[in-house]
Amino acid sequence: MKIALMDSGIGLLAATAAVRRLRPDADLVLSLDPDGMPWGPRTPQDLTERAVAVAEAAAAHGPDALIVGCNTATVHALPALRARLEPEVPVIGTVPAIKPAAAGGGPVAIWATPATTGSPYQKALIRDFADGVHVAEVPCWGLAEAVEHADEAAIDAAITAAAALTPEDVTTVVLGCTHYELVAERIRTAVQRPDRPPLVLHGSAGAVAAQALRRIGSGPAPGAAPVGTVTVLLSGREGVLPDPALAYEEGRLLQAVTPAQ
């Protein structure tokens, strides 16, 4: 089994770790785009072109499925990626977990990049899946960039600023950017109010990993032998994970994976 994941940077680590835990025997292909990151400020057409190039680099390694480990790329490039790769390679996008978050009753906050916050895409997700639960949209200025570079001071500052914008009665936070899942517990600590029930966080990594397995007719086997290999592509060139990846548990988990020969 071979699963590919793509993103401009290390935001794909959360879904990669989820795949690794579900199927330690799966070979992994991680396709990043350091030459083109960040994707967020790019026009939809430009972002789509970058995403297709990164996806094609991954597809050249013969994966059984491709996970788009980036919310922004999913918004803008998923139709083009599916048109290019399916049905040979199933393409799984990453969508904020608004529906399961709202099922808990709320109120809910969705932390997302400033470009996504207030966007027609996110408002449509809230309209279609929040089921009447109040959802506060919280822009997280600079958080994805800080996580990408493992800049501890900048991460703390960005989380503190976003927490200050989060209504005090919120019971659930949706992590609407894959980078945020790498600092989920720090977000929980910042938003948790004294004398309130434990805050619930909803990321997408686990659901995306499980969906990828379903799309290829497989299932979890967490007890399988950890024999999977890992291939890292940097704007199409074989390389290694960027150093900031090792600042996170999800990145360190991949150090136990044998590099592909």
mmCIF file of C-alpha atoms in Angstrom:
data_model
loop_
_atom_site.group_PDB
_atom_site.id
_atom_site.type_symbol
_atom_site.label_atom_id
_atom_site.label_comp_id
_atom_site.label_asym_id
_atom_site.label_seq_id
_atom_site.Cartn_x
_atom_site.Cartn_y
_atom_site.Cartn_z
ATOM 1 C CA MET A 1 0.000 0.000 0.000
ATOM 2 C CA LYS A 2 1.296 3.450 -0.878
ATOM 3 C CA ILE A 3 -0.369 6.696 0.228
ATOM 4 C CA ALA A 4 0.731 10.104 -1.076
ATOM 5 C CA LEU A 5 0.084 13.396 0.709
ATOM 6 C CA MET A 6 0.598 16.919 -0.617
ATOM 7 C CA ASP A 7 0.777 20.464 0.726
ATOM 8 C CA SER A 8 2.896 23.542 0.222
ATOM 9 C CA GLY A 9 4.631 22.826 3.538
ATOM 10 C CA ILE A 10 4.472 20.791 6.714
ATOM 11 C CA GLY A 11 0.740 21.155 7.275
ATOM 12 C CA LEU A 12 0.447 17.656 5.789
ATOM 13 C CA LEU A 13 2.184 16.199 8.858
ATOM 14 C CA ALA A 14 -1.038 15.802 10.833
ATOM 15 C CA ALA A 15 -2.686 13.632 8.188
ATOM 16 C CA THR A 16 0.608 11.829 7.520
ATOM 17 C CA ALA A 17 0.890 10.856 11.181
ATOM 18 C CA ALA A 18 -2.732 9.704 11.177
ATOM 19 C CA VAL A 19 -2.048 7.447 8.177
ATOM 20 C CA ARG A 20 1.133 6.199 9.822
ATOM 21 C CA ARG A 21 -0.722 5.236 13.007
ATOM 22 C CA LEU A 22 -3.539 3.508 11.120
ATOM 23 C CA ARG A 23 -1.230 1.682 8.702
ATOM 24 C CA PRO A 24 2.402 1.529 9.832
ATOM 25 C CA ASP A 25 2.996 -0.835 6.936
ATOM 26 C CA ALA A 26 2.029 1.737 4.284
ATOM 27 C CA ASP A 27 4.658 3.417 2.145
ATOM 28 C CA LEU A 28 4.321 7.201 2.231
ATOM 29 C CA VAL A 29 5.063 9.814 -0.421
ATOM 30 C CA LEU A 30 5.118 13.376 0.936
ATOM 31 C CA SER A 31 5.041 16.019 -1.797
ATOM 32 C CA LEU A 32 5.800 19.581 -0.598
ATOM 33 C CA ASP A 33 6.330 22.808 -2.533
ATOM 34 C CA PRO A 34 9.064 24.876 -0.842
ATOM 35 C CA ASP A 35 9.680 26.729 -4.120
ATOM 36 C CA GLY A 36 6.091 27.953 -4.217
ATOM 37 C CA MET A 37 5.043 28.325 -0.604
ATOM 38 C CA PRO A 38 3.019 29.852 0.870
ATOM 39 C CA TRP A 39 0.054 29.008 -1.320
ATOM 40 C CA GLY A 40 -2.450 31.129 0.597
ATOM 41 C CA PRO A 41 -1.635 34.530 -0.991
ATOM 42 C CA ARG A 42 -1.612 33.118 -4.538
ATOM 43 C CA THR A 43 -4.470 33.570 -6.981
ATOM 44 C CA PRO A 44 -6.742 30.519 -7.325
ATOM 45 C CA GLN A 45 -5.358 29.843 -10.818
ATOM 46 C CA ASP A 46 -1.738 30.113 -9.692
ATOM 47 C CA LEU A 47 -2.362 27.977 -6.608
ATOM 48 C CA THR A 48 -4.089 25.346 -8.727
ATOM 49 C CA GLU A 49 -1.148 25.188 -11.115
ATOM 50 C CA ARG A 50 1.277 24.724 -8.210
ATOM 51 C CA ALA A 51 -0.950 22.097 -6.616
ATOM 52 C CA VAL A 52 -1.304 20.125 -9.839
ATOM 53 C CA ALA A 53 2.478 20.103 -10.305
ATOM 54 C CA VAL A 54 3.002 18.867 -6.733
ATOM 55 C CA ALA A 55 0.288 16.223 -7.193
ATOM 56 C CA GLU A 56 1.775 15.013 -10.477
ATOM 57 C CA ALA A 57 5.187 14.655 -8.818
ATOM 58 C CA ALA A 58 3.566 12.448 -6.177
ATOM 59 C CA ALA A 59 1.529 10.506 -8.743
ATOM 60 C CA ALA A 60 4.727 9.596 -10.596
ATOM 61 C CA HIS A 61 5.577 7.367 -7.614
ATOM 62 C CA GLY A 62 2.488 5.219 -8.153
ATOM 63 C CA PRO A 63 0.417 5.848 -5.005
ATOM 64 C CA ASP A 64 -2.882 4.102 -4.376
ATOM 65 C CA ALA A 65 -4.416 7.378 -3.162
ATOM 66 C CA LEU A 66 -3.503 11.051 -2.759
ATOM 67 C CA ILE A 67 -4.482 13.144 0.260
ATOM 68 C CA VAL A 68 -4.601 16.909 -0.214
ATOM 69 C CA GLY A 69 -3.306 17.838 3.238
ATOM 70 C CA CYS A 70 -4.215 21.507 2.925
ATOM 71 C CA ASN A 71 -7.533 23.280 3.363
ATOM 72 C CA THR A 72 -6.667 26.096 0.943
ATOM 73 C CA ALA A 73 -5.602 23.726 -1.826
ATOM 74 C CA THR A 74 -8.765 21.702 -1.297
ATOM 75 C CA VAL A 75 -10.878 24.823 -1.724
ATOM 76 C CA HIS A 76 -9.283 25.939 -4.966
ATOM 77 C CA ALA A 77 -7.623 22.946 -6.609
ATOM 78 C CA LEU A 78 -9.585 19.793 -5.717
ATOM 79 C CA PRO A 79 -11.696 19.713 -8.909
ATOM 80 C CA ALA A 80 -8.603 20.131 -11.080
ATOM 81 C CA LEU A 81 -6.696 17.485 -9.134
ATOM 82 C CA ARG A 82 -9.514 14.981 -9.440
ATOM 83 C CA ALA A 83 -9.906 15.710 -13.143
ATOM 84 C CA ARG A 84 -6.191 15.116 -13.630
ATOM 85 C CA LEU A 85 -5.676 11.983 -11.480
ATOM 86 C CA GLU A 86 -8.936 10.115 -10.983
ATOM 87 C CA PRO A 87 -10.040 7.391 -11.367
ATOM 88 C CA GLU A 88 -6.521 5.937 -11.385
ATOM 89 C CA VAL A 89 -5.580 7.718 -8.146
ATOM 90 C CA PRO A 90 -8.389 8.650 -5.719
ATOM 91 C CA VAL A 91 -7.943 12.212 -4.409
ATOM 92 C CA ILE A 92 -9.113 13.007 -0.873
ATOM 93 C CA GLY A 93 -9.522 16.641 0.173
ATOM 94 C CA THR A 94 -9.380 18.209 3.623
ATOM 95 C CA VAL A 95 -12.507 20.001 4.828
ATOM 96 C CA PRO A 96 -12.991 21.647 8.264
ATOM 97 C CA ALA A 97 -14.888 19.349 10.634
ATOM 98 C CA ILE A 98 -17.859 21.655 11.106
ATOM 99 C CA LYS A 99 -20.538 18.930 10.974
ATOM 100 C CA PRO A 100 -19.174 16.744 13.800
ATOM 101 C CA ALA A 101 -18.338 19.845 15.825
ATOM 102 C CA ALA A 102 -21.894 21.153 15.545
ATOM 103 C CA ALA A 103 -23.259 17.746 16.545
ATOM 104 C CA GLY A 104 -21.939 18.461 20.034
ATOM 105 C CA GLY A 105 -24.328 21.374 20.381
ATOM 106 C CA GLY A 106 -21.942 24.318 20.408
ATOM 107 C CA PRO A 107 -21.339 27.183 20.488
ATOM 108 C CA VAL A 108 -18.494 26.531 18.027
ATOM 109 C CA ALA A 109 -15.532 28.587 16.875
ATOM 110 C CA ILE A 110 -13.690 27.825 13.664
ATOM 111 C CA TRP A 111 -10.075 28.931 13.628
ATOM 112 C CA ALA A 112 -8.883 29.506 10.070
ATOM 113 C CA THR A 113 -6.483 31.593 8.050
ATOM 114 C CA PRO A 114 -7.542 35.210 7.452
ATOM 115 C CA ALA A 115 -8.084 34.418 3.755
ATOM 116 C CA THR A 116 -10.501 31.594 4.597
ATOM 117 C CA THR A 117 -12.295 33.363 7.449
ATOM 118 C CA GLY A 118 -15.437 34.973 6.120
ATOM 119 C CA SER A 119 -14.935 33.437 2.677
ATOM 120 C CA PRO A 120 -17.940 32.218 0.661
ATOM 121 C CA TYR A 121 -16.505 28.693 0.923
ATOM 122 C CA GLN A 122 -16.403 28.681 4.716
ATOM 123 C CA LYS A 123 -19.752 30.421 5.051
ATOM 124 C CA ALA A 124 -21.287 27.774 2.794
ATOM 125 C CA LEU A 125 -19.866 25.000 5.010
ATOM 126 C CA ILE A 126 -21.336 26.682 8.082
ATOM 127 C CA ARG A 127 -24.699 27.130 6.353
ATOM 128 C CA ASP A 128 -24.820 23.542 5.138
ATOM 129 C CA PHE A 129 -23.372 21.671 8.108
ATOM 130 C CA ALA A 130 -23.681 23.704 11.316
ATOM 131 C CA ASP A 131 -27.330 22.638 11.722
ATOM 132 C CA GLY A 132 -28.317 25.914 13.343
ATOM 133 C CA VAL A 133 -25.498 25.889 15.917
ATOM 134 C CA HIS A 134 -23.822 29.277 16.320
ATOM 135 C CA VAL A 135 -20.376 29.318 14.729
ATOM 136 C CA ALA A 136 -17.908 32.145 15.343
ATOM 137 C CA GLU A 137 -15.287 32.631 12.622
ATOM 138 C CA VAL A 138 -11.873 33.425 14.121
ATOM 139 C CA PRO A 139 -9.041 34.677 11.876
ATOM 140 C CA CYS A 140 -5.645 33.405 13.020
ATOM 141 C CA TRP A 141 -3.167 35.972 11.773
ATOM 142 C CA GLY A 142 0.277 34.498 11.166
ATOM 143 C CA LEU A 143 -0.372 31.174 12.901
ATOM 144 C CA ALA A 144 0.136 28.885 9.894
ATOM 145 C CA GLU A 145 3.356 30.691 8.984
ATOM 146 C CA ALA A 146 4.635 30.484 12.557
ATOM 147 C CA VAL A 147 3.889 26.755 12.721
ATOM 148 C CA GLU A 148 5.550 26.207 9.345
ATOM 149 C CA HIS A 149 8.791 27.667 10.673
ATOM 150 C CA ALA A 150 8.424 26.261 14.220
ATOM 151 C CA ASP A 151 8.812 29.808 15.523
ATOM 152 C CA GLU A 152 7.833 29.322 19.157
ATOM 153 C CA ALA A 153 7.425 32.996 20.048
ATOM 154 C CA ALA A 154 5.351 33.684 16.943
ATOM 155 C CA ILE A 155 3.192 30.608 17.596
ATOM 156 C CA ASP A 156 2.459 31.771 21.135
ATOM 157 C CA ALA A 157 1.659 35.308 19.965
ATOM 158 C CA ALA A 158 -0.661 34.135 17.186
ATOM 159 C CA ILE A 159 -2.511 31.682 19.426
ATOM 160 C CA THR A 160 -2.913 34.315 22.157
ATOM 161 C CA ALA A 161 -4.317 36.806 19.637
ATOM 162 C CA ALA A 162 -6.779 34.285 18.189
ATOM 163 C CA ALA A 163 -7.864 33.146 21.648
ATOM 164 C CA ALA A 164 -8.688 36.745 22.505
ATOM 165 C CA LEU A 165 -11.046 36.822 19.498
ATOM 166 C CA THR A 166 -12.765 33.572 20.510
ATOM 167 C CA PRO A 167 -16.078 34.022 22.382
ATOM 168 C CA GLU A 168 -15.873 32.928 26.005
ATOM 169 C CA ASP A 169 -18.889 30.623 25.777
ATOM 170 C CA VAL A 170 -17.391 28.474 23.014
ATOM 171 C CA THR A 171 -17.374 24.764 23.861
ATOM 172 C CA THR A 172 -15.791 23.485 20.639
ATOM 173 C CA VAL A 173 -13.058 24.709 18.308
ATOM 174 C CA VAL A 174 -12.719 23.507 14.718
ATOM 175 C CA LEU A 175 -9.143 23.620 13.460
ATOM 176 C CA GLY A 176 -9.715 24.939 9.946
ATOM 177 C CA CYS A 177 -6.095 24.780 8.796
ATOM 178 C CA THR A 178 -3.993 21.632 8.824
ATOM 179 C CA HIS A 179 -1.038 23.475 10.356
ATOM 180 C CA TYR A 180 -3.097 24.199 13.475
ATOM 181 C CA GLU A 181 -3.417 20.503 14.293
ATOM 182 C CA LEU A 182 0.325 20.447 14.997
ATOM 183 C CA VAL A 183 -0.220 22.834 17.942
ATOM 184 C CA ALA A 184 -3.653 21.602 18.989
ATOM 185 C CA GLU A 185 -2.894 21.246 22.685
ATOM 186 C CA ARG A 186 -1.459 24.739 22.851
ATOM 187 C CA ILE A 187 -4.680 26.015 21.296
ATOM 188 C CA ARG A 188 -6.717 24.042 23.824
ATOM 189 C CA THR A 189 -4.776 25.558 26.717
ATOM 190 C CA ALA A 190 -5.211 29.088 25.379
ATOM 191 C CA VAL A 191 -8.968 28.824 24.780
ATOM 192 C CA GLN A 192 -9.995 26.741 27.811
ATOM 193 C CA ARG A 193 -11.868 28.991 30.250
ATOM 194 C CA PRO A 194 -11.753 28.457 34.005
ATOM 195 C CA ASP A 195 -14.779 26.654 35.441
ATOM 196 C CA ARG A 196 -15.957 25.622 31.959
ATOM 197 C CA PRO A 197 -16.329 22.054 30.645
ATOM 198 C CA PRO A 198 -13.239 20.683 28.865
ATOM 199 C CA LEU A 199 -12.858 22.274 25.445
ATOM 200 C CA VAL A 200 -13.455 19.962 22.465
ATOM 201 C CA LEU A 201 -11.153 20.288 19.442
ATOM 202 C CA HIS A 202 -12.015 18.953 15.994
ATOM 203 C CA GLY A 203 -9.292 18.450 13.412
ATOM 204 C CA SER A 204 -9.536 16.695 10.073
ATOM 205 C CA ALA A 205 -6.473 14.438 9.992
ATOM 206 C CA GLY A 206 -8.017 11.264 11.396
ATOM 207 C CA ALA A 207 -11.100 11.436 9.197
ATOM 208 C CA VAL A 208 -9.043 12.175 6.083
ATOM 209 C CA ALA A 209 -6.708 9.232 6.744
ATOM 210 C CA ALA A 210 -9.648 6.879 7.305
ATOM 211 C CA GLN A 211 -11.360 8.117 4.137
ATOM 212 C CA ALA A 212 -8.206 7.475 2.109
ATOM 213 C CA LEU A 213 -8.181 3.861 3.298
ATOM 214 C CA ARG A 214 -11.867 3.463 2.478
ATOM 215 C CA ARG A 215 -11.349 4.848 -1.025
ATOM 216 C CA ILE A 216 -8.794 2.127 -1.782
ATOM 217 C CA GLY A 217 -10.892 -0.628 -0.228
ATOM 218 C CA SER A 218 -8.695 -1.066 2.811
ATOM 219 C CA GLY A 219 -8.991 -0.476 6.526
ATOM 220 C CA PRO A 220 -6.981 0.260 9.649
ATOM 221 C CA ALA A 221 -4.304 -2.170 10.820
ATOM 222 C CA PRO A 222 -2.500 -0.277 13.582
ATOM 223 C CA GLY A 223 -0.784 -3.463 14.723
ATOM 224 C CA ALA A 224 0.841 -4.098 11.355
ATOM 225 C CA ALA A 225 4.628 -4.270 11.196
ATOM 226 C CA PRO A 226 6.154 -0.780 10.829
ATOM 227 C CA VAL A 227 7.833 -1.577 7.530
ATOM 228 C CA GLY A 228 6.500 1.365 5.498
ATOM 229 C CA THR A 229 8.980 3.591 3.683
ATOM 230 C CA VAL A 230 8.851 7.352 3.211
ATOM 231 C CA THR A 231 9.742 9.420 0.160
ATOM 232 C CA VAL A 232 9.909 13.213 0.452
ATOM 233 C CA LEU A 233 9.531 15.381 -2.648
ATOM 234 C CA LEU A 234 10.442 19.079 -2.507
ATOM 235 C CA SER A 235 8.882 20.833 -5.520
ATOM 236 C CA GLY A 236 9.372 17.557 -7.374
ATOM 237 C CA ARG A 237 12.924 16.846 -6.196
ATOM 238 C CA GLU A 238 13.623 14.011 -3.775
ATOM 239 C CA GLY A 239 14.881 15.308 -0.437
ATOM 240 C CA VAL A 240 14.222 15.183 3.288
ATOM 241 C CA LEU A 241 11.667 16.724 5.595
ATOM 242 C CA PRO A 242 12.387 20.370 6.455
ATOM 243 C CA ASP A 243 14.055 20.792 9.848
ATOM 244 C CA PRO A 244 11.001 22.523 11.421
ATOM 245 C CA ALA A 245 9.019 19.297 10.918
ATOM 246 C CA LEU A 246 11.044 17.659 13.666
ATOM 247 C CA ALA A 247 9.832 20.235 16.182
ATOM 248 C CA TYR A 248 6.489 18.398 16.216
ATOM 249 C CA GLU A 249 5.561 14.930 17.427
ATOM 250 C CA GLU A 250 3.992 14.194 14.042
ATOM 251 C CA GLY A 251 7.277 14.934 12.286
ATOM 252 C CA ARG A 252 9.383 12.962 14.754
ATOM 253 C CA LEU A 253 7.087 9.975 14.253
ATOM 254 C CA LEU A 254 8.283 9.780 10.648
ATOM 255 C CA GLN A 255 11.899 9.449 11.741
ATOM 256 C CA ALA A 256 11.018 5.852 12.587
ATOM 257 C CA VAL A 257 10.028 5.262 8.971
ATOM 258 C CA THR A 258 12.688 3.821 6.662
ATOM 259 C CA PRO A 259 13.565 6.105 3.728
ATOM 260 C CA ALA A 260 12.696 4.585 0.385
ATOM 261 C CA GLN A 261 15.674 3.266 -1.543
#
